Short mmCIF file of C-alpha atoms and ligand atoms in Angstrom, two decimals:
data_model
loop_
_atom_site.label_atom_id
_atom_site.label_comp_id
_atom_site.label_asym_id
_atom_site.label_seq_id
_atom_site.Cartn_x
_atom_site.Cartn_y
_atom_site.Cartn_z
CA UNK A 1 12.99 -5.35 -6.94
CA UNK A 2 15.21 -6.03 -4.23
CA UNK A 3 18.60 -7.45 -4.51
CA UNK A 4 19.02 -10.58 -2.25
CA UNK A 5 21.43 -13.23 -3.12
CA UNK A 6 19.88 -16.51 -4.36
CA UNK A 7 16.07 -17.64 -3.17
CA UNK A 8 16.94 -21.02 -2.64
CA UNK A 9 20.31 -20.27 -0.65
CA UNK A 10 18.22 -18.52 2.09
CA UNK A 11 15.63 -20.91 2.35
CA UNK A 12 17.09 -23.31 4.51
CA UNK A 13 18.52 -20.52 7.16
CA UNK A 14 15.15 -18.04 8.24
CA UNK A 15 13.73 -19.18 10.80
CA UNK A 16 9.79 -20.51 9.75
CA UNK A 17 8.37 -18.56 13.06
CA UNK A 18 10.25 -15.29 11.91
CA UNK A 19 6.72 -12.95 10.56
CA UNK A 20 6.13 -10.97 6.82
CA UNK A 21 6.19 -7.36 8.47
CA UNK A 22 3.91 -5.63 6.45
CA UNK A 23 4.00 -1.42 6.92
CA UNK A 24 1.80 1.34 6.30
CA UNK A 25 0.94 4.98 7.82
CA UNK A 26 -2.99 3.12 8.68
CA UNK A 27 -5.06 0.46 7.38
CA UNK A 28 -3.97 1.30 4.01
CA UNK A 29 -1.90 -1.99 3.80
CA UNK A 30 -4.57 -4.59 4.29
CA UNK A 31 -5.73 -4.31 1.09
CA UNK A 32 -2.29 -5.85 0.13
CA UNK A 33 -1.83 -8.20 3.47
CA UNK A 34 -5.45 -9.68 1.33
CA UNK A 35 -3.60 -10.38 -1.45
CA UNK A 36 -0.41 -12.02 0.52
CA UNK A 37 -3.09 -14.01 2.63
CA UNK A 38 -4.48 -15.35 -0.97
CA UNK A 39 -0.82 -16.99 -1.68
CA UNK A 40 1.09 -17.35 1.15
CA UNK A 41 -1.83 -17.95 3.53
CA UNK A 42 0.21 -19.89 6.31
CA UNK A 43 2.41 -17.00 6.14
CA UNK A 44 3.31 -15.61 10.13
CA UNK A 45 2.26 -11.96 9.81
CA UNK A 46 2.89 -8.54 11.52
CA UNK A 47 0.91 -5.38 9.91
CA UNK A 48 2.49 -2.48 11.56
CA UNK A 49 0.78 0.58 11.07
CA UNK A 50 2.21 4.77 12.04
CA UNK A 51 -1.26 6.05 12.70
CA UNK A 52 0.86 8.90 15.16
CA UNK A 53 2.10 9.86 11.40
CA UNK A 54 -0.75 9.11 9.52
CA UNK A 55 -1.93 11.14 6.91
CA UNK A 56 1.94 10.84 4.87
CA UNK A 57 0.37 12.12 2.38
CA UNK A 58 0.64 15.93 4.03
CA UNK A 59 3.88 15.30 4.64
CA UNK A 60 7.24 16.76 3.59
CA UNK A 61 9.63 14.25 1.46
CA UNK A 62 12.12 15.04 4.83
CA UNK A 63 9.48 14.23 7.27
CA UNK A 64 7.98 10.89 5.61
CA UNK A 65 12.09 9.42 4.98
CA UNK A 66 13.42 10.31 8.24
CA UNK A 67 9.78 8.98 9.76
CA UNK A 68 10.45 5.26 7.74
CA UNK A 69 13.65 4.33 7.90
CA UNK A 70 13.66 5.35 11.89
CA UNK A 71 10.86 3.31 12.88
CA UNK A 72 11.75 0.36 9.81
CA UNK A 73 15.15 0.32 11.77
CA UNK A 74 13.60 -0.25 15.44
CA UNK A 75 11.12 -2.76 14.12
CA UNK A 76 12.98 -4.91 12.02
CA UNK A 77 15.35 -5.03 14.88
CA UNK A 78 13.08 -5.77 17.49
CA UNK A 79 10.59 -8.11 15.63
CA UNK A 80 13.33 -9.83 13.13
CA UNK A 81 11.24 -10.48 10.36
CA UNK A 82 12.30 -12.40 7.30
CA UNK A 83 10.55 -9.90 4.88
CA UNK A 84 9.62 -6.60 4.88
CA UNK A 85 6.61 -5.21 2.26
CA UNK A 86 6.50 -0.82 2.30
CA UNK A 87 2.40 -1.15 1.83
CA UNK A 88 2.52 1.87 1.06
CA UNK A 89 2.72 4.53 -2.77
CA UNK A 90 3.85 7.12 -0.63
CA UNK A 91 6.69 5.99 2.21
CA UNK A 92 7.85 3.48 -0.74
CA UNK A 93 8.07 6.77 -4.10
CA UNK A 94 9.89 8.96 -1.20
CA UNK A 95 12.02 6.47 1.12
CA UNK A 96 12.26 2.81 -0.73
CA UNK A 97 16.08 3.13 -1.51
CA UNK A 98 17.28 5.21 1.28
CA UNK A 99 15.62 2.00 3.93
CA UNK A 100 17.13 -0.28 1.20
CA UNK A 101 20.45 1.28 1.55
CA UNK A 102 20.47 0.16 5.21
CA UNK A 103 17.98 -2.41 6.34
CA UNK A 104 19.50 -6.14 5.12
CA UNK A 105 16.35 -8.15 5.51
CA UNK A 106 14.40 -8.09 2.31
CA UNK A 107 12.71 -4.90 1.30
CA UNK A 108 9.43 -4.88 -1.41
CA UNK A 109 7.90 -1.54 -1.85
CA UNK A 110 4.36 -0.48 -3.44
CA UNK A 111 4.51 1.60 -6.21
CA UNK A 112 2.15 3.25 -8.72
CA UNK A 113 0.67 0.88 -11.60
CA UNK A 114 1.57 2.44 -14.20
CA UNK A 115 2.96 0.30 -16.52
CA UNK A 116 -0.26 -2.73 -16.09
CA UNK A 117 -2.85 0.29 -16.37
CA UNK A 118 -0.52 1.68 -19.87
CA UNK A 119 -1.32 -1.61 -21.56
CA UNK A 120 -5.26 -1.50 -20.51
CA UNK A 121 -5.89 1.54 -21.43
CA UNK A 122 -8.11 1.24 -24.91
CA UNK A 123 -8.61 5.51 -24.95
CA UNK A 124 -5.16 5.92 -23.86
CA UNK A 125 -6.22 8.27 -21.00
CA UNK A 126 -4.69 7.37 -17.69
CA UNK A 127 -6.06 8.60 -13.80
CA UNK A 128 -4.07 8.14 -10.99
CA UNK A 129 -5.36 8.81 -7.58
CA UNK A 130 -2.86 9.28 -4.56
CA UNK A 131 -2.10 11.08 -1.44
CA UNK A 132 -0.69 14.36 -2.28
CA UNK A 133 3.05 13.84 -1.75
CA UNK A 134 2.81 10.80 -3.70
CA UNK A 135 1.86 12.54 -7.42
CA UNK A 136 4.21 15.38 -6.21
CA UNK A 137 7.20 12.21 -6.53
CA UNK A 138 10.13 11.91 -9.63
CA UNK A 139 9.89 8.25 -8.82
CA UNK A 140 5.98 9.07 -11.15
CA UNK A 141 7.99 10.57 -13.01
CA UNK A 142 10.61 7.97 -14.23
CA UNK A 143 7.34 5.68 -13.87
CA UNK A 144 5.43 7.27 -16.77
CA UNK A 145 8.35 8.26 -18.86
CA UNK A 146 9.01 5.06 -18.73
CA UNK A 147 5.53 2.58 -19.16
CA UNK A 148 3.07 5.61 -20.55
CA UNK A 149 4.69 8.19 -22.86
CA UNK A 150 2.67 8.20 -25.51
CA UNK A 151 -0.05 8.04 -23.10
CA UNK A 152 -1.99 11.15 -21.15
CA UNK A 153 -1.29 9.94 -17.19
CA UNK A 154 -3.80 12.71 -15.79
CA UNK A 155 -2.91 12.46 -11.41
CA UNK A 156 -5.09 14.16 -8.93
CA UNK A 157 -4.04 13.80 -4.98
CA UNK A 158 -7.00 13.09 -3.02
CA UNK A 159 -6.27 13.10 1.23
CA UNK A 160 -10.05 13.07 1.28
CA UNK A 161 -10.03 9.15 0.24
CA UNK A 162 -7.09 7.72 2.71
CA UNK A 163 -10.03 9.69 5.23
CA UNK A 164 -13.12 8.15 3.70
CA UNK A 165 -11.10 4.41 3.55
CA UNK A 166 -10.11 4.76 7.30
CA UNK A 167 -13.66 5.42 8.80
CA UNK A 168 -14.80 3.19 6.57
CA UNK A 169 -13.56 0.39 8.64
CA UNK A 170 -14.07 1.87 12.05
CA UNK A 171 -17.42 0.72 10.41
CA UNK A 172 -18.35 5.05 9.61
CA UNK A 173 -20.49 6.45 7.57
CA UNK A 174 -18.74 7.97 4.86
CA UNK A 175 -19.87 10.74 2.40
CA UNK A 176 -20.73 9.27 -0.80
CA UNK A 177 -19.41 13.47 -2.14
CA UNK A 178 -16.01 12.19 -1.42
CA UNK A 179 -16.03 9.51 -3.97
CA UNK A 180 -18.07 11.42 -6.38
CA UNK A 181 -15.90 14.60 -5.59
CA UNK A 182 -12.49 12.30 -6.53
CA UNK A 183 -14.12 11.28 -10.05
CA UNK A 184 -14.99 15.10 -10.83
CA UNK A 185 -11.68 16.32 -10.28
CA UNK A 186 -10.11 13.92 -12.63
CA UNK A 187 -12.63 14.65 -15.04
CA UNK A 188 -12.38 17.72 -15.28
CA UNK A 189 -8.80 18.10 -16.64
CA UNK A 190 -8.27 18.15 -20.21
CA UNK A 191 -9.33 14.50 -21.58
CA UNK A 192 -10.62 13.97 -18.60
CA UNK A 193 -14.01 12.90 -19.71
CA UNK A 194 -11.94 9.51 -21.69
CA UNK A 195 -9.66 8.13 -19.22
CA UNK A 196 -10.99 4.82 -18.82
CA UNK A 197 -8.68 3.44 -16.92
CA UNK A 198 -7.93 4.64 -12.73
CA UNK A 199 -4.21 3.95 -11.03
CA UNK A 200 -5.39 3.79 -7.43
CA UNK A 201 -1.74 4.80 -6.66
CA UNK A 202 -2.57 4.38 -2.72
CA UNK A 203 -3.05 1.15 -1.03
CA UNK A 204 -5.67 2.90 0.84
CA UNK A 205 -7.67 3.17 -2.37
CA UNK A 206 -9.30 -0.31 -3.27
CA UNK A 207 -10.18 -0.46 0.44
CA UNK A 208 -12.65 1.53 -1.41
CA UNK A 209 -12.88 0.71 -4.86
CA UNK A 210 -16.80 -0.55 -5.30
CA UNK A 211 -16.86 3.61 -4.26
CA UNK A 212 -15.00 4.49 -6.58
CA UNK A 213 -16.34 2.59 -9.15
CA UNK A 214 -19.95 4.07 -8.35
CA UNK A 215 -18.91 7.65 -8.15
CA UNK A 216 -16.31 6.79 -12.34
CA UNK A 217 -18.78 4.58 -14.03
CA UNK A 218 -18.76 0.78 -14.55
CA UNK A 219 -16.60 1.60 -18.37
CA UNK A 220 -13.46 2.90 -15.84
CA UNK A 221 -11.08 0.22 -14.48
CA UNK A 222 -9.27 0.47 -11.57
CA UNK A 223 -5.64 -1.05 -11.59
CA UNK A 224 -3.49 -1.42 -8.50
CA UNK A 225 -0.01 -3.24 -7.89
CA UNK A 226 -1.31 -5.00 -5.40
CA UNK A 227 -1.37 -8.61 -6.64
CA UNK A 228 2.27 -8.03 -8.43
CA UNK A 229 3.87 -6.89 -4.84
CA UNK A 230 1.89 -10.36 -3.37
CA UNK A 231 3.45 -12.40 -6.31
CA UNK A 232 7.14 -11.27 -5.52
CA UNK A 233 7.09 -12.02 -1.54
CA UNK A 234 6.00 -15.31 -3.22
CA UNK A 235 8.45 -15.22 -4.89
CA UNK A 236 11.25 -13.68 -2.30
CA UNK A 237 10.32 -16.26 0.09
CA UNK A 238 10.41 -19.41 -1.94
CA UNK A 239 10.95 -22.74 0.10
CA UNK A 240 10.69 -21.05 2.83
CA UNK A 241 9.50 -22.76 5.85
CA UNK A 242 6.57 -21.22 7.86
CA UNK A 243 4.57 -21.30 11.34
CA UNK A 244 2.22 -19.27 13.04
CA UNK A 245 2.46 -20.21 16.31
CA UNK A 246 -0.08 -17.26 17.19
CA UNK A 247 -2.78 -15.23 16.08
CA UNK A 248 -1.06 -12.59 13.77
CA UNK A 249 -0.18 -9.39 15.58
CA UNK A 250 -1.08 -5.21 14.67
CA UNK A 251 1.21 -3.14 15.83
CA UNK A 252 0.16 0.65 16.27
CA UNK A 253 2.12 3.48 16.98
CA UNK A 254 -0.65 5.05 18.89
CA UNK A 255 -3.34 3.76 20.67
CA UNK A 256 -6.40 5.17 21.32
CA UNK A 257 -10.71 4.53 20.43
CA UNK A 258 -9.70 4.56 16.64
CA UNK A 259 -7.52 1.45 16.67
CA UNK A 260 -10.54 -0.28 19.55
CA UNK A 261 -13.00 0.43 16.26
CA UNK A 262 -11.01 -1.51 13.81
CA UNK A 263 -10.97 -4.38 15.90
CA UNK A 264 -13.82 -5.90 13.59
CA UNK A 265 -11.93 -5.61 10.16
CA UNK A 266 -8.82 -6.16 11.68
CA UNK A 267 -9.92 -9.89 12.33
CA UNK A 268 -11.48 -9.80 8.96
CA UNK A 269 -7.74 -9.22 8.08
CA UNK A 270 -6.60 -12.31 9.60
CA UNK A 271 -5.01 -10.25 12.42
CA UNK A 272 -6.39 -11.37 15.87
CA UNK A 273 -3.48 -9.95 18.35
CA UNK A 274 -3.28 -5.63 18.36
CA UNK A 275 -0.58 -4.60 20.04
CA UNK A 276 1.19 -0.33 20.56
CA UNK A 277 4.54 -0.40 19.03
N1 DGL B 1 -1.48 4.42 1.97
C1 DGL B 1 -0.11 5.49 2.26
C2 DGL B 1 -0.06 5.15 0.38
O1 DGL B 1 -0.23 4.00 0.03
C3 DGL B 1 -0.68 6.91 1.98
C4 DGL B 1 -1.99 6.64 2.99
C5 DGL B 1 -1.53 8.42 3.70
O2 DGL B 1 -1.55 9.50 3.18
O3 DGL B 1 -0.69 8.38 4.55
O4 DGL B 1 0.25 6.43 0.19
#
């Protein structure tokens, strides 16, 4: 995922206090952070949510690429992370290559887990839920051609699920019809009644996986990339020392009541401080 020279050579030179930086448009990246915590509990983390730009899924490719590279440039300069994880499928499928070209820090992206889904499906019909921007990406076409050419991949853009995940983490009640609509949309496509595996191709969606399971029924399995990302980060930081000197930080690009309401969910993910970037 990144060409960074030998891991062992770098281990000696990394500042133990240098954080991992996880980046998303909102709280979606917390689904990745959970898995990173499980393999690297001692790693200091700065979680950045570009909530002033949320939702990315409704933006153009040019808007997303400009926003993500500009922000990540400023963030890495100011925060000096040892590694950046773009914990967002929309940003990764659009801007990963260009961000890697300009930043010197190792970058791990998040892309739709089509490969594991293709290995799991028995019916050969896979559903994919992502943002509207993600599902139209050539990056997704390439993953489909490489790993699921002999399968049937049905894509659905579900911006409502992003809003639902954000609301859930603010402690608000979400109408279950939102989840039912996402399931019904995939089921209504030709062959949709045979879907047995659904790729959660937006990091917000594992945060509402229980609700989606309820909507799709018990025979459907959900796949996302977060386990693989956590393993990749552990591999790239192998042998490095970690020192956390203060509670981990969540940074937002815009403050306000919505951010205040996220406090308990952020604390539950080990993010004890909140700031505005
Ligand atoms: N969490 C982001 C993803 O994985 C997208 C949410 C948004 O539309 O901003 O694609």
